[in-house]
Amino acid sequence: MRRFAVGLMFFAILGLGACGGCSDDPMDGACQAGETRNPISGDCEPGRIGTFRDMGADAISDLSEEPDVFYSPFLDATADVPEDERCLPDLDSDRDQLSNECECTLGTDPARADTDGDGVHDGGEDANKNCRYDVGIETDPRRADTDNDGLSDGAERTAGTDPLDVDSDDDEVNDGPEVASGCMDPLNADTDGDSLPDGLEDANGDGMLGTCPNRMYDPQCGGIESDPCETDTDGDGTDDNEEAQFLGCRPEDTANLVDPQFVESVAGDYKMALDTGITTGAVTALNAHAFNDAPNGYAGLVASLPKPAGATSAEALGAHVYARIAGAFGGTVQQSTGRRTQTHDGFAAVVSGIARLGTGLRADTVRNSVLGALSGGGVAHTTTGTFSNAGGTDPMLVVYQVVLRSGANYIVTAAAVPESAYLAAATATGFRVDDATGGTAVAQSGEMLTSECVSYRNDRRAKVDFIWILDGSGSMDEEMRQVRQFATTFGTILQNSNLDWRIGTVSSGCWDIAADPAITPGTKALYAPAGNSGPCPGSVTLPIIGTTMPPPYSNGRLCNNAFTTDPTVFRDCVDEVRRSTTLSEPSEHTMSIGAAAIDRALPRSDTNIAKLRPDAAVVLVVVTDEFDQIVENKMNWMDAGSGGSNDPSTSGSYNQAAVDAVVAPFINYFLMPDIGATMFGIYWIPGTQCNSAAEAAAGIHTVVGATGGTAGSVCQSDLTATLQDIATASAGIASGLRLRGVPVAPSINTKVGEVASGNIVDWTRSRQDGWDYDSTVNRVTFQGPNPPQTGDRVVIAYRRWEDSVQQCVNDTDCPREQKYRCESGQCI
């Protein structure tokens, strides 16, 4: 392989004839003394003194050969090219297979065959000779290391690696460090064949074994790394893949997984995965199945039913299902509207909605009544199981999900379960019900399962920053009291999830925000006045204290100007916001002020207690009994009872498309990549009955659904269950370990390599002390007082739907509600 940096005069000086294949020329093809033949035009041209005076005869004789892609190091000189010839179309001064004109267009040096000195001729890099660098197709002749992986393009060709891919074997160690290590194979993701990827063993991807000289292992210098070149790094007789600190996925992890049982309807186009041991039966004359889990106290259904008129969104279908349930059971309260998500096969869904029924009911009879109410027909089936609770004092819950399919039907799953059984952390009932109604149990008919395994090192506690937005008006006294009482429990739930959490508290007040110097212009624009504009866009005189000073905690100001980790401080801030609101009567921007609160908390910082932290999930919690005022103003809704026909609190109907247009800027703001906020809410849920709130919060409800949160009814006398749901869901958003593809939850198997003890432990599923699965964000979470500690290894094996790994080009291709990001062409 040779490089040709050519001074063409040498062909004549040494009597080297013209190259083969030159065009016809006088004097029988020979050039006169002092001339040499141009290899492109075939013409004899005056020779030029080159820069090869010190070359030996053997080296110079090599110039007569046709140039190849590679070069010999001794030909690292340059041709002497006059300025008026540097860009001539019919001249290739450096014999690199590119004309001078082409090189000028490309930006390479026509006097140097290898402009970037990477060991590959310019012509070899511009492989298609189109005089431009085609990104992703060719290497860059102006840059020695096109993919910036630490190896020159020529060295990559020698090593057989891909010069356009920083990590040719996809083991999370770049090609350069692997080659530099002297032992790692850049074309083999597991160099030593111990079933641990090289990137798992070489944690920082630098090609070294910790800081150990000459790869001589010692615990002090090895740190958390093992040697990708040795199957037993510490030489203790136990292979690395059997050591707790190096635990990773192995073939046996997926070989022994247990498949769930299925119910399937080809006509209804559904296939549902259920735990083994549950009794099932097809429903007569319907595309539906009933199932009973009598030992765990719940009864369920799955059905494919005709879409109701006007149900063009998953949220509308969820409202329809709730309305039918409420119509069948008097006194029903909507405890949760569910969380908006996207199924693995691309359909919009609302999952884990909860309707709270009365007492004295049985799970199987409630299930049958719900199915009858939804289908309008009979519910005959052969499902068996014995249920109690008839005449008892335990309220019955119906937990449900809906999937908006593209045809004429929608899919609904539901489970009837006594409230105490569903909430009991020590039993399996709660997570079995959530598996059935959480969005991952149902696929289209005929879809198959495949095995999957992921492994993680638990390097740090996940971070979440909460911003609570409280409507402290006089009508909210009881709700504020319950939030205050729940503060300690909220902190305990988060602490048991091993979360690194903080809470900030703001009021719903918006006061002359256009003049607020702490808010950026782009965020101020969200609050532009319209219609009945209210006090936010302009200055007002506060009615009690008679001043134009802004009230405390308005415009997104944090209580104490800080986030806190102390539940007692959070509880006191609830009182502070309440007193501030009573004093100043600010407006009720209970959803929209979240944008101002976030804006104040940016840019993110690890040191400023008033700022969001880098890598922290952002969760907004809204508590109110009225409209958000931005939505009220722009929709021109009147106060409750004033008779406005467009008021959802009085008529129950409103223009959803108009609401969508009003809140879209806020949704887009909350879902910006650097923010990624999820909103939860406690308010009057539109379409439900309520005797204790002022207005149904249609706009807030839309934002909650769009950001992947869930809502509970402020009309409940006891908010404890809803507050617990918010805390648990928040923990899943922030702390869980993301799975690849969407699993069938009954198949998940989890084990932990505990570094402190050196043990590898099979963890059980438990909401009291073990792992759990949050289907909405597709993460495994850990509950209880002893979650995996920093440095522990976690291996999660499972069966997943075959087509559930979503492909992508960028983050916008991935479901925003689940906070997926696009990496290596897949949503994770």
PDB file of C-alpha atoms in Angstrom, residues 36 98 205 247 323 326 351 359 657:
ATOM      1  CA  THR A  36       6.042  14.511 -17.970  1.00  0.00           C
ATOM      2  CA  LEU A  98      -8.898  13.333  -7.624  1.00  0.00           C
ATOM      3  CA  GLY A 205     -15.110   3.162  28.503  1.00  0.00           C
ATOM      4  CA  LEU A 247     -23.784  -9.430  37.550  1.00  0.00           C
ATOM      5  CA  ALA A 323     -70.116   7.443  32.733  1.00  0.00           C
ATOM      6  CA  ALA A 326     -71.512   5.630  37.231  1.00  0.00           C
ATOM      7  CA  VAL A 351     -54.828   3.377  31.698  1.00  0.00           C
ATOM      8  CA  THR A 359     -70.191  -0.882  49.719  1.00  0.00           C
ATOM      9  CA  ALA A 657     -60.999  21.408  20.279  1.00  0.00           C
TER      10      ALA A 657
END
